[in-house]
Short mmCIF file of C-alpha atoms and ligand atoms in Angstrom, two decimals:
data_model
loop_
_atom_site.label_atom_id
_atom_site.label_comp_id
_atom_site.label_asym_id
_atom_site.label_seq_id
_atom_site.Cartn_x
_atom_site.Cartn_y
_atom_site.Cartn_z
CA MET A 92 -38.64 40.12 -19.86
CA THR A 93 -35.53 42.06 -21.80
CA ILE A 94 -31.86 41.53 -20.21
CA ARG A 95 -30.80 44.64 -19.40
CA ILE A 96 -27.02 45.68 -19.33
CA VAL A 97 -25.86 48.43 -17.53
CA PHE A 98 -22.33 50.43 -18.36
CA VAL A 99 -20.27 51.93 -14.75
CA GLY A 100 -17.02 53.45 -15.07
CA LYS A 101 -15.02 55.73 -13.88
CA THR A 102 -16.00 59.37 -16.15
CA ASN A 103 -14.23 59.35 -19.77
CA ALA A 104 -13.47 55.19 -19.79
CA GLY A 105 -15.86 55.70 -23.02
CA LYS A 106 -18.96 54.39 -21.59
CA THR A 107 -20.69 56.44 -23.98
CA THR A 108 -18.82 55.47 -27.30
CA LEU A 109 -19.68 51.93 -26.80
CA PHE A 110 -23.07 52.61 -26.09
CA ASN A 111 -23.38 54.41 -29.38
CA SER A 112 -21.35 51.85 -31.21
CA ALA A 113 -24.00 49.07 -29.45
CA THR A 114 -27.13 50.90 -30.20
CA GLY A 115 -26.68 52.98 -32.96
CA LEU A 116 -27.52 56.04 -30.74
CA SER A 117 -25.76 59.28 -30.91
CA ALA A 118 -25.34 59.81 -27.40
CA PRO A 119 -22.88 62.82 -26.56
CA ILE A 120 -19.36 61.56 -26.35
CA GLY A 121 -16.68 64.17 -25.36
CA ASP A 122 -13.06 64.41 -23.80
CA TYR A 123 -14.06 66.50 -20.33
CA SER A 124 -15.46 64.61 -17.12
CA PHE A 125 -18.75 63.69 -16.99
CA THR A 126 -20.32 64.37 -20.88
CA THR A 127 -22.65 61.88 -19.82
CA LYS A 128 -25.88 63.79 -17.21
CA GLU A 129 -28.76 61.83 -17.23
CA PRO A 130 -29.12 57.54 -17.45
CA MET A 131 -29.58 56.77 -21.75
CA ILE A 132 -30.90 53.46 -22.67
CA GLY A 133 -30.79 51.82 -26.31
CA LYS A 134 -31.13 48.51 -27.65
CA ALA A 135 -28.71 46.54 -28.68
CA TYR A 136 -28.30 43.29 -29.85
CA VAL A 137 -26.73 39.64 -28.75
CA THR A 138 -26.01 36.53 -31.27
CA THR A 139 -26.30 33.34 -31.99
CA PRO A 140 -26.57 30.76 -35.21
CA CYS A 141 -30.40 30.95 -36.04
CA VAL A 142 -31.78 27.02 -36.53
CA HIS A 143 -33.54 27.97 -39.41
CA LYS A 144 -30.74 26.49 -41.92
CA GLU A 145 -31.40 23.46 -39.49
CA PHE A 146 -34.71 22.92 -40.63
CA MET A 147 -34.78 24.07 -43.87
CA VAL A 148 -37.15 26.52 -44.14
CA LYS A 149 -36.59 30.41 -44.38
CA ASP A 150 -37.80 32.32 -40.78
CA ASN A 151 -40.04 35.10 -40.79
CA PRO A 152 -38.57 36.99 -37.26
CA VAL A 153 -40.53 38.82 -35.08
CA ASN A 154 -38.83 39.54 -32.22
CA SER A 155 -35.78 39.62 -33.43
CA LEU A 156 -33.78 39.88 -36.08
CA CYS A 157 -31.99 37.36 -39.02
CA ILE A 158 -28.92 38.03 -40.98
CA ASP A 159 -26.79 35.89 -43.10
CA GLY A 160 -28.11 32.62 -41.18
CA TRP A 161 -27.17 34.87 -37.58
CA ARG A 162 -29.92 35.21 -34.46
CA TYR A 163 -29.71 38.95 -33.80
CA ILE A 164 -32.04 39.31 -30.25
CA PRO A 165 -32.62 42.47 -28.48
CA VAL A 166 -31.11 43.48 -25.02
CA GLU A 167 -31.42 46.19 -23.26
CA LEU A 168 -28.23 48.72 -22.51
CA MET A 169 -28.03 51.38 -20.15
CA ASP A 170 -24.94 54.37 -20.44
CA LEU A 171 -24.54 55.95 -16.79
CA PRO A 172 -23.03 59.02 -15.79
CA GLY A 173 -19.84 58.46 -14.83
CA LEU A 174 -18.71 57.85 -11.46
CA ILE A 175 -14.99 58.78 -9.71
CA LYS A 176 -13.28 58.29 -6.57
CA GLY A 177 -15.38 59.90 -3.68
CA ALA A 178 -18.90 59.86 -5.74
CA SER A 179 -20.67 57.68 -2.89
CA LEU A 180 -19.28 61.18 -0.81
CA GLY A 181 -20.58 63.51 -3.63
CA LYS A 182 -18.34 64.09 -5.34
CA GLY A 183 -18.89 64.62 -9.42
CA LEU A 184 -21.75 63.17 -9.83
CA GLY A 185 -21.84 61.26 -7.45
CA THR A 186 -23.81 57.93 -7.04
CA ARG A 187 -27.43 59.16 -7.51
CA PHE A 188 -27.63 57.55 -10.57
CA LEU A 189 -26.76 54.07 -9.24
CA SER A 190 -30.02 53.93 -8.45
CA ALA A 191 -30.70 53.65 -12.25
CA ALA A 192 -28.65 50.58 -12.49
CA ALA A 193 -30.54 48.68 -9.89
CA VAL A 194 -32.65 47.12 -12.70
CA ALA A 195 -29.74 45.95 -14.29
CA ASP A 196 -29.18 42.48 -14.83
CA ALA A 197 -25.80 42.52 -15.71
CA PHE A 198 -23.05 45.56 -15.27
CA ILE A 199 -20.49 46.08 -17.86
CA HIS A 200 -17.91 47.80 -15.95
CA VAL A 201 -15.78 50.09 -18.67
CA VAL A 202 -11.75 50.55 -17.34
CA ASP A 203 -9.66 52.51 -20.13
CA ALA A 204 -6.98 50.29 -20.23
CA SER A 205 -4.64 52.82 -22.03
CA GLY A 206 -4.13 55.16 -18.30
CA SER A 207 -5.29 58.26 -20.25
CA ILE A 208 -7.46 59.17 -17.35
CA ASP A 209 -5.73 61.00 -14.09
CA GLU A 210 -7.47 60.54 -10.52
CA GLU A 211 -9.54 63.36 -11.06
CA GLY A 212 -11.00 61.83 -13.96
CA LYS A 213 -9.82 64.22 -16.85
CA ILE A 214 -7.64 63.28 -19.89
CA ALA A 215 -4.50 62.83 -19.32
CA GLU A 216 -1.02 62.00 -21.27
CA PRO A 217 -1.71 57.85 -22.06
CA GLY A 218 0.59 55.48 -20.27
CA SER A 219 -0.18 58.09 -17.11
CA GLY A 220 -3.13 56.72 -15.44
CA ASP A 221 -3.39 53.81 -13.41
CA PRO A 222 -6.25 51.24 -15.04
CA MET A 223 -5.82 49.15 -12.24
CA LEU A 224 -6.42 51.78 -9.51
CA ASP A 225 -9.52 53.34 -11.65
CA TYR A 226 -11.16 49.54 -11.43
CA THR A 227 -10.81 48.90 -7.55
CA GLU A 228 -11.87 52.87 -7.25
CA ILE A 229 -14.95 52.58 -8.76
CA GLU A 230 -15.88 49.00 -7.72
CA GLY A 231 -15.06 50.34 -4.40
CA GLU A 232 -17.75 53.39 -4.95
CA ILE A 233 -20.37 50.85 -6.23
CA ILE A 234 -19.66 48.35 -2.81
CA GLN A 235 -20.43 51.54 -1.15
CA TRP A 236 -23.57 52.59 -2.78
CA PHE A 237 -24.67 48.63 -1.80
CA LYS A 238 -23.82 49.15 1.87
CA GLY A 239 -25.20 52.30 2.34
CA ILE A 240 -28.74 50.91 0.92
CA ILE A 241 -28.46 48.05 3.59
CA GLU A 242 -27.21 50.41 6.23
CA ASN A 243 -30.30 52.68 5.53
CA ASN A 244 -32.22 49.32 6.31
CA LEU A 245 -30.50 47.80 9.13
CA GLY A 246 -32.85 49.90 12.16
CA ARG A 247 -36.14 48.11 10.57
CA VAL A 248 -33.79 45.05 10.26
CA ALA A 249 -33.01 44.92 13.34
CA ARG A 250 -36.20 45.88 14.88
CA LYS A 251 -37.77 42.70 12.84
CA VAL A 252 -35.24 40.17 13.31
CA GLU A 253 -35.82 41.01 17.26
CA GLU A 254 -39.63 40.46 17.10
CA ALA A 255 -39.37 37.57 15.25
CA GLY A 256 -36.54 35.95 16.69
CA SER A 257 -35.85 34.01 13.59
CA GLU A 258 -33.16 34.05 11.34
CA ARG A 259 -35.43 33.42 8.69
CA GLU A 260 -37.82 36.53 9.31
CA GLY A 261 -34.52 38.70 9.27
CA ILE A 262 -33.56 37.26 5.37
CA LYS A 263 -36.83 38.04 4.55
CA VAL A 264 -37.50 41.92 5.71
CA LEU A 265 -33.28 42.35 4.16
CA SER A 266 -34.40 40.80 0.82
CA ASP A 267 -37.50 43.37 0.99
CA VAL A 268 -35.31 46.22 1.63
CA MET A 269 -33.02 44.82 -1.70
CA ALA A 270 -35.54 43.80 -3.54
CA GLY A 271 -36.34 47.10 -5.48
CA ILE A 272 -32.03 46.31 -6.57
CA LYS A 273 -32.89 43.38 -7.75
CA VAL A 274 -30.95 41.84 -4.90
CA THR A 275 -32.97 38.02 -3.65
CA LYS A 276 -33.34 35.66 -1.06
CA GLU A 277 -30.94 33.31 -2.42
CA HIS A 278 -28.66 36.55 -3.19
CA ILE A 279 -28.75 36.92 0.74
CA THR A 280 -28.40 33.95 2.22
CA VAL A 281 -25.92 32.96 -0.43
CA ALA A 282 -23.72 36.32 0.16
CA LEU A 283 -24.63 35.28 4.66
CA GLU A 284 -23.25 31.67 4.41
CA ASP A 285 -20.01 32.75 2.38
CA LEU A 286 -19.52 35.01 5.34
CA ASN A 287 -20.78 32.34 7.44
CA VAL A 288 -22.11 34.35 9.70
CA SER A 289 -26.21 35.51 10.37
CA VAL A 290 -28.45 38.08 9.76
CA LYS A 291 -27.95 39.21 13.84
CA ASP A 292 -24.52 39.26 13.11
CA LEU A 293 -24.86 42.11 10.52
CA VAL A 294 -27.51 44.04 13.22
CA LYS A 295 -25.56 43.71 15.89
CA GLY A 296 -22.64 46.13 15.26
CA PRO A 297 -22.03 47.85 13.81
CA ASN A 298 -19.14 46.04 12.35
CA GLU A 299 -17.97 47.99 9.53
CA ASP A 300 -15.92 45.55 8.33
CA LEU A 301 -18.49 42.91 8.36
CA LEU A 302 -20.86 45.30 6.78
CA TRP A 303 -18.60 45.95 3.90
CA SER A 304 -17.56 42.55 3.15
CA PHE A 305 -21.48 41.61 2.99
CA ALA A 306 -22.07 44.39 0.66
CA ALA A 307 -19.55 43.39 -1.71
CA LYS A 308 -20.73 39.62 -1.58
CA VAL A 309 -24.20 40.47 -2.27
CA ARG A 310 -23.22 43.06 -5.08
CA GLU A 311 -20.74 40.11 -6.08
CA LEU A 312 -23.88 37.56 -6.74
CA SER A 313 -26.49 40.21 -8.08
CA LYS A 314 -25.14 42.25 -11.02
CA PRO A 315 -22.37 40.06 -12.23
CA THR A 316 -19.87 41.78 -14.11
CA LEU A 317 -17.74 41.94 -17.38
CA ILE A 318 -14.77 44.18 -17.42
CA VAL A 319 -14.00 45.73 -21.00
CA ALA A 320 -10.81 47.00 -21.54
CA ASN A 321 -11.06 50.03 -23.78
CA LYS A 322 -9.22 52.05 -25.52
CA MET A 323 -6.94 48.99 -26.97
CA ASP A 324 -6.44 51.07 -29.89
CA LEU A 325 -3.61 53.17 -28.27
CA PRO A 326 -0.25 51.37 -28.07
CA THR A 327 -0.16 52.58 -23.82
CA ALA A 328 -3.18 49.90 -23.19
CA ASP A 329 -1.06 46.41 -23.67
CA VAL A 330 0.51 47.59 -20.55
CA GLY A 331 -2.45 48.33 -19.11
CA LEU A 332 -4.65 45.09 -20.07
CA ARG A 333 -1.73 43.08 -18.66
CA LYS A 334 -2.06 44.60 -15.91
CA LEU A 335 -5.69 44.38 -15.42
CA ARG A 336 -5.31 40.44 -16.14
CA ASP A 337 -2.60 39.80 -13.92
CA LYS A 338 -4.61 40.97 -10.87
CA ILE A 339 -8.19 40.28 -11.77
CA THR A 340 -8.94 36.64 -11.51
CA ASP A 341 -12.47 36.94 -10.60
CA LYS A 342 -14.01 38.18 -13.43
CA PRO A 343 -13.81 38.08 -17.42
CA ILE A 344 -11.57 41.26 -19.11
CA ILE A 345 -12.47 41.91 -22.42
CA PRO A 346 -10.31 43.97 -24.76
CA VAL A 347 -11.93 46.32 -27.11
CA SER A 348 -11.33 50.01 -28.48
CA GLY A 349 -14.69 51.86 -28.52
CA ARG A 350 -13.43 54.37 -30.94
CA TYR A 351 -12.64 51.66 -34.20
CA GLU A 352 -15.89 49.65 -33.06
CA LEU A 353 -17.72 53.31 -33.68
CA LEU A 354 -16.04 54.41 -37.00
CA LEU A 355 -16.99 51.17 -37.74
CA LYS A 356 -20.15 50.73 -36.89
CA ARG A 357 -20.87 53.95 -38.97
CA ALA A 358 -18.89 52.77 -41.64
CA SER A 359 -21.22 49.95 -41.95
CA GLU A 360 -24.35 52.52 -41.75
CA ASN A 361 -23.01 53.88 -45.31
CA GLY A 362 -22.63 50.11 -46.26
CA ALA A 363 -19.10 50.59 -46.77
CA VAL A 364 -17.97 47.24 -44.54
CA LYS A 365 -20.65 44.96 -42.66
CA PHE A 366 -20.20 43.04 -39.00
CA ASN A 367 -19.27 39.69 -39.44
CA PRO A 368 -20.52 37.41 -36.41
CA VAL A 369 -18.91 34.80 -37.36
CA GLU A 370 -15.45 36.39 -36.12
CA ASP A 371 -16.77 39.17 -34.61
CA ASN A 372 -15.11 41.62 -36.87
CA TYR A 373 -15.97 43.62 -40.29
CA ILE A 374 -15.60 42.89 -43.71
CA VAL A 375 -15.18 45.52 -46.48
CA VAL A 376 -18.13 45.69 -48.54
CA ASP A 377 -16.79 48.99 -50.49
CA ASN A 378 -13.43 49.61 -50.54
CA GLU A 379 -14.23 52.83 -52.16
CA LYS A 380 -15.99 54.06 -49.56
CA LEU A 381 -13.70 53.31 -46.62
CA SER A 382 -11.61 56.57 -45.30
CA THR A 383 -8.25 56.37 -44.15
CA GLU A 384 -9.26 56.14 -40.67
CA GLU A 385 -11.64 53.58 -41.28
CA LYS A 386 -9.30 51.19 -43.25
CA ARG A 387 -7.10 51.54 -40.17
CA ALA A 388 -9.68 50.74 -37.79
CA LEU A 389 -9.88 47.86 -39.72
CA ASP A 390 -6.34 46.90 -40.34
CA PHE A 391 -5.97 47.03 -36.07
CA MET A 392 -9.04 44.85 -35.80
CA ASN A 393 -8.16 42.01 -37.78
CA LYS A 394 -4.88 42.09 -35.99
CA PHE A 395 -6.62 42.54 -32.53
CA ALA A 396 -8.93 39.63 -33.21
CA MET A 397 -5.94 37.47 -34.42
CA ARG A 398 -3.84 38.19 -31.35
CA GLU A 399 -6.60 37.78 -29.46
CA MET A 400 -7.99 34.27 -30.59
CA MET A 401 -11.48 36.59 -31.25
CA ARG A 402 -11.55 36.48 -27.91
CA HIS A 403 -12.43 41.06 -28.12
CA GLY A 404 -14.77 43.68 -29.06
CA LEU A 405 -17.92 45.22 -27.95
CA GLN A 406 -20.40 41.91 -29.29
CA PHE A 407 -18.48 39.33 -28.08
CA ALA A 408 -18.46 40.84 -24.65
CA LEU A 409 -22.28 41.32 -25.08
CA ASN A 410 -22.78 37.65 -26.00
CA PHE A 411 -20.16 36.68 -23.16
CA VAL A 412 -22.58 38.73 -20.78
CA VAL A 413 -26.30 37.40 -21.95
CA PHE A 414 -24.56 33.68 -23.02
CA LYS A 415 -21.97 32.98 -20.52
CA LEU A 416 -22.12 35.15 -16.95
CA LEU A 417 -26.28 34.78 -17.09
CA ARG A 418 -26.21 31.67 -18.81
CA MET A 419 -28.87 32.22 -20.93
CA ASN A 420 -29.86 29.76 -23.21
CA VAL A 421 -31.79 30.45 -26.85
CA VAL A 422 -35.73 29.04 -27.52
CA TYR A 423 -37.76 29.12 -30.29
CA PRO A 424 -41.18 28.84 -29.19
CA VAL A 425 -44.11 27.58 -31.78
CA ALA A 426 -47.65 27.82 -32.16
CA ASP A 427 -47.95 25.74 -35.54
CA PRO A 428 -45.53 22.53 -35.03
CA LYS A 429 -46.22 21.50 -38.82
CA ARG A 430 -45.75 25.33 -39.91
CA LEU A 431 -42.84 26.22 -37.43
CA SER A 432 -44.70 29.29 -37.50
CA ASP A 433 -46.58 31.07 -34.99
CA LYS A 434 -50.71 31.69 -35.35
CA LYS A 435 -50.28 34.05 -38.19
CA GLY A 436 -48.18 32.09 -40.57
CA ARG A 437 -44.42 33.70 -39.60
CA VAL A 438 -41.45 30.84 -39.36
CA LEU A 439 -40.18 30.68 -36.17
CA PRO A 440 -41.07 34.27 -35.50
CA ASP A 441 -39.17 34.26 -31.92
CA ALA A 442 -36.39 33.55 -30.41
CA ILE A 443 -36.48 33.94 -26.10
CA LEU A 444 -33.67 34.16 -24.10
CA ILE A 445 -34.31 31.90 -21.20
CA LYS A 446 -31.64 30.83 -18.34
CA ASP A 447 -30.45 27.75 -18.41
CA GLY A 448 -32.28 25.31 -15.89
CA SER A 449 -35.54 26.89 -17.23
CA THR A 450 -38.62 24.20 -17.99
CA ILE A 451 -41.30 23.78 -20.55
CA ILE A 452 -43.46 25.41 -17.67
CA ASP A 453 -41.06 28.73 -17.80
CA LEU A 454 -41.42 28.93 -21.90
CA ALA A 455 -44.60 28.58 -21.24
CA GLU A 456 -44.67 31.53 -18.53
CA ALA A 457 -43.26 33.59 -21.17
CA VAL A 458 -45.18 33.19 -23.76
CA HIS A 459 -48.57 32.95 -22.34
CA SER A 460 -48.90 32.44 -18.51
CA GLU A 461 -52.57 31.37 -19.87
CA LEU A 462 -50.61 28.54 -21.64
CA VAL A 463 -49.43 27.50 -17.98
CA LYS A 464 -52.45 26.40 -16.63
CA GLY A 465 -53.77 23.17 -18.62
CA ILE A 466 -50.14 22.85 -19.52
CA LEU A 467 -50.17 18.78 -20.96
CA TYR A 468 -46.01 18.86 -22.51
CA GLY A 469 -43.69 20.39 -25.09
CA LEU A 470 -43.42 19.18 -28.65
CA ASP A 471 -39.52 19.15 -29.66
CA ILE A 472 -40.13 19.53 -33.32
CA ARG A 473 -35.99 18.38 -33.57
CA THR A 474 -37.55 14.81 -32.82
CA GLY A 475 -40.97 14.98 -32.61
CA ILE A 476 -40.61 13.50 -28.74
CA ARG A 477 -43.10 14.59 -26.36
CA LEU A 478 -41.72 16.38 -23.44
CA PRO A 479 -42.63 16.50 -19.62
CA PRO A 480 -43.41 19.88 -18.38
CA SER A 481 -40.29 19.03 -15.97
CA TYR A 482 -38.10 18.93 -18.56
CA LYS A 483 -35.11 21.67 -18.29
CA LEU A 484 -35.17 23.03 -22.21
CA LYS A 485 -31.42 22.97 -23.93
CA ASP A 486 -30.54 26.11 -25.94
CA GLY A 487 -31.58 26.08 -29.95
CA ASP A 488 -34.74 24.15 -28.66
CA VAL A 489 -37.47 24.63 -31.10
CA ILE A 490 -40.89 23.86 -28.81
CA HIS A 491 -44.61 22.89 -29.12
CA ILE A 492 -46.49 23.90 -26.38
CA VAL A 493 -49.70 21.93 -26.03
CA SER A 494 -51.91 23.17 -23.27
CA ALA A 495 -56.03 22.27 -22.27
CA SER A 496 -56.25 25.99 -21.66
CA ARG A 497 -54.59 28.10 -24.72
CA ARG A 498 -53.09 26.00 -27.76
CA GLY A 499 -49.50 27.42 -27.94
N1 GTP B 575 -7.91 56.14 -28.71
C1 GTP B 575 -9.95 55.95 -27.24
N2 GTP B 575 -10.60 56.82 -27.34
C2 GTP B 575 -11.55 56.43 -26.57
C3 GTP B 575 -12.40 55.46 -26.65
N3 GTP B 575 -13.32 54.89 -26.65
C4 GTP B 575 -13.84 56.49 -26.00
N4 GTP B 575 -12.57 57.36 -26.09
C5 GTP B 575 -12.11 58.83 -25.85
O1 GTP B 575 -11.78 58.80 -24.43
C6 GTP B 575 -13.18 60.04 -24.15
C7 GTP B 575 -14.43 60.08 -23.63
O2 GTP B 575 -15.29 59.07 -23.94
P1 GTP B 575 -17.12 59.10 -23.57
O3 GTP B 575 -17.11 57.55 -24.18
O4 GTP B 575 -17.60 60.22 -23.81
O5 GTP B 575 -16.59 58.33 -22.27
P2 GTP B 575 -17.66 58.00 -20.88
O6 GTP B 575 -16.89 56.80 -19.74
O7 GTP B 575 -19.06 57.81 -21.51
O8 GTP B 575 -17.60 59.21 -20.07
P3 GTP B 575 -19.22 60.14 -19.52
O9 GTP B 575 -20.15 60.25 -20.44
O10 GTP B 575 -18.26 61.56 -18.97
O11 GTP B 575 -18.92 59.56 -18.00
C8 GTP B 575 -13.76 60.66 -25.58
O12 GTP B 575 -13.00 61.80 -26.02
C9 GTP B 575 -13.37 59.75 -26.32
O13 GTP B 575 -13.17 60.39 -27.97
C10 GTP B 575 -11.09 54.35 -27.85
O14 GTP B 575 -11.84 52.68 -27.77
N5 GTP B 575 -9.72 55.09 -27.73
MG1 MG B 576 -20.35 59.26 -20.94
#
C-alpha cells in the first residue's frame, strides 16, 4: 500500500508550488486566492541509503529507483484546494475537498511563514500577515470538519449504544462511522482515554466543548502532521518561523522555500544541478546553464542548510513524515536468496515501506498474501539466520520468505 501524504493549508500558502516541486508536475500556481480548484495526485519519493553497496551487488530496482547509492521509494502526494477561516461555513471553496484528504496517512500543513497573506487569503505585503493565526485558524477548520462527521452520526451511535448498552459497541459503531477517514478503533479508544470520557458521555449532550476536544484528539491521532514553514526566501519569514516554533511545541516544523525548490527542480531537469540526498541539497553540474536567479536560489539554499543544520527543505520534510511520524522502515524482500533477486533475476528489485514493529508475516502479506498461509520462516540474508514468522523486521533488512504454499 502506497503511503499517502496530503498538503493542507490556507489558500496562497504555496501548497501547489511545493507539490509541483516534489512531483515534477505543472499544476497551476497563482498569486490569487483559490488557484487550485480540485485535488491533484502525484508521485514523490522518500530517500534512504540503498543496501546494494553493502552486499556488493549491482541492483535492478523495480518498485523504486536507485540513484548514486540512494533508494528513491515512491509515495503519493495530494495537493488540495486551499482553506480559509470560515471554510466549514462555506467560505472560499468550503471544506468539501477535505473529504479527499480522508485517505491520507499524514498531513503536511503548509504555512506562509513570511506573513504575505492577509486574513482573507489574498497576497499582501510580506510581514503584514500572521502565520500563527493562519495556522490555528486552518487547524480549527480541519477539526471542525472532523467534528461535523462525528455530529452527523451521533444519533445513530446513541441508538446503538442504548440498544447494546455497552461501551464496546459504542466504540465499534463510532469507528465504523469514521472508518472512511481512516480513523480506527484504537484511535477512538485512545482519544476517549486521554479525555477520560466514555462514548456515552459523548452522545448524551450535546456538549460542544467535549465534542470539539474529542474531534481534535481524533484528528491528531489519525492524521499525524508536519508543519512546513514556507516562503523562507522572504526576509520576513525568519520572524514568522521563530513565532511558529515558540508557540507550536507538539509538531515538527520544517522551513522551506517552495519557490527556490521549484526553480532548482526545474534546473535539475535541465541538467544544470543535481539533487544531493546526503546533504538534502542541490549541487552544480553545469554552471553555464544556470540563470542568475537559479544561482541565487542555490546560494540561499546552501546558507539555509548550514543555518538549519540541514533540517530543512521538502525532501527532508517528506522523509521526516514517512520515517519519523509514520515510523516506516525499509525492507527488501528477495525471492532468490543467492542472487538477491526476484524470479526474473532482478537484483534487490523492491524496497518496501513497512511500519516499525511489523513482522515477517506482515511482510509476507505485503509481498503476496498466498505466502502467509504456509509460512515457515524468513531468511535474514545479511546473517543467514532463520527468523521466526513473528520476528520484528528492522530497517534495511533483506529477507527471503520461505513458505510451504508458495516460494517467496
Ligand atoms: N516568495 C515566495 N513565494 C512563494 C513561495 N511558494 C509559493 N509562493 C507564491 O505564493 C503564491 C501562491 O502559491 P500557490 O502554490 O499557488 O499556493 P497554494 O497554497 O497552492 O494556493 P491555493 O491553490 O489558492 O490554495 C504564488 O504567487 C507563488 O509563486 C515561496 O517559497 N516563496
Ligand atoms: Mg494550489
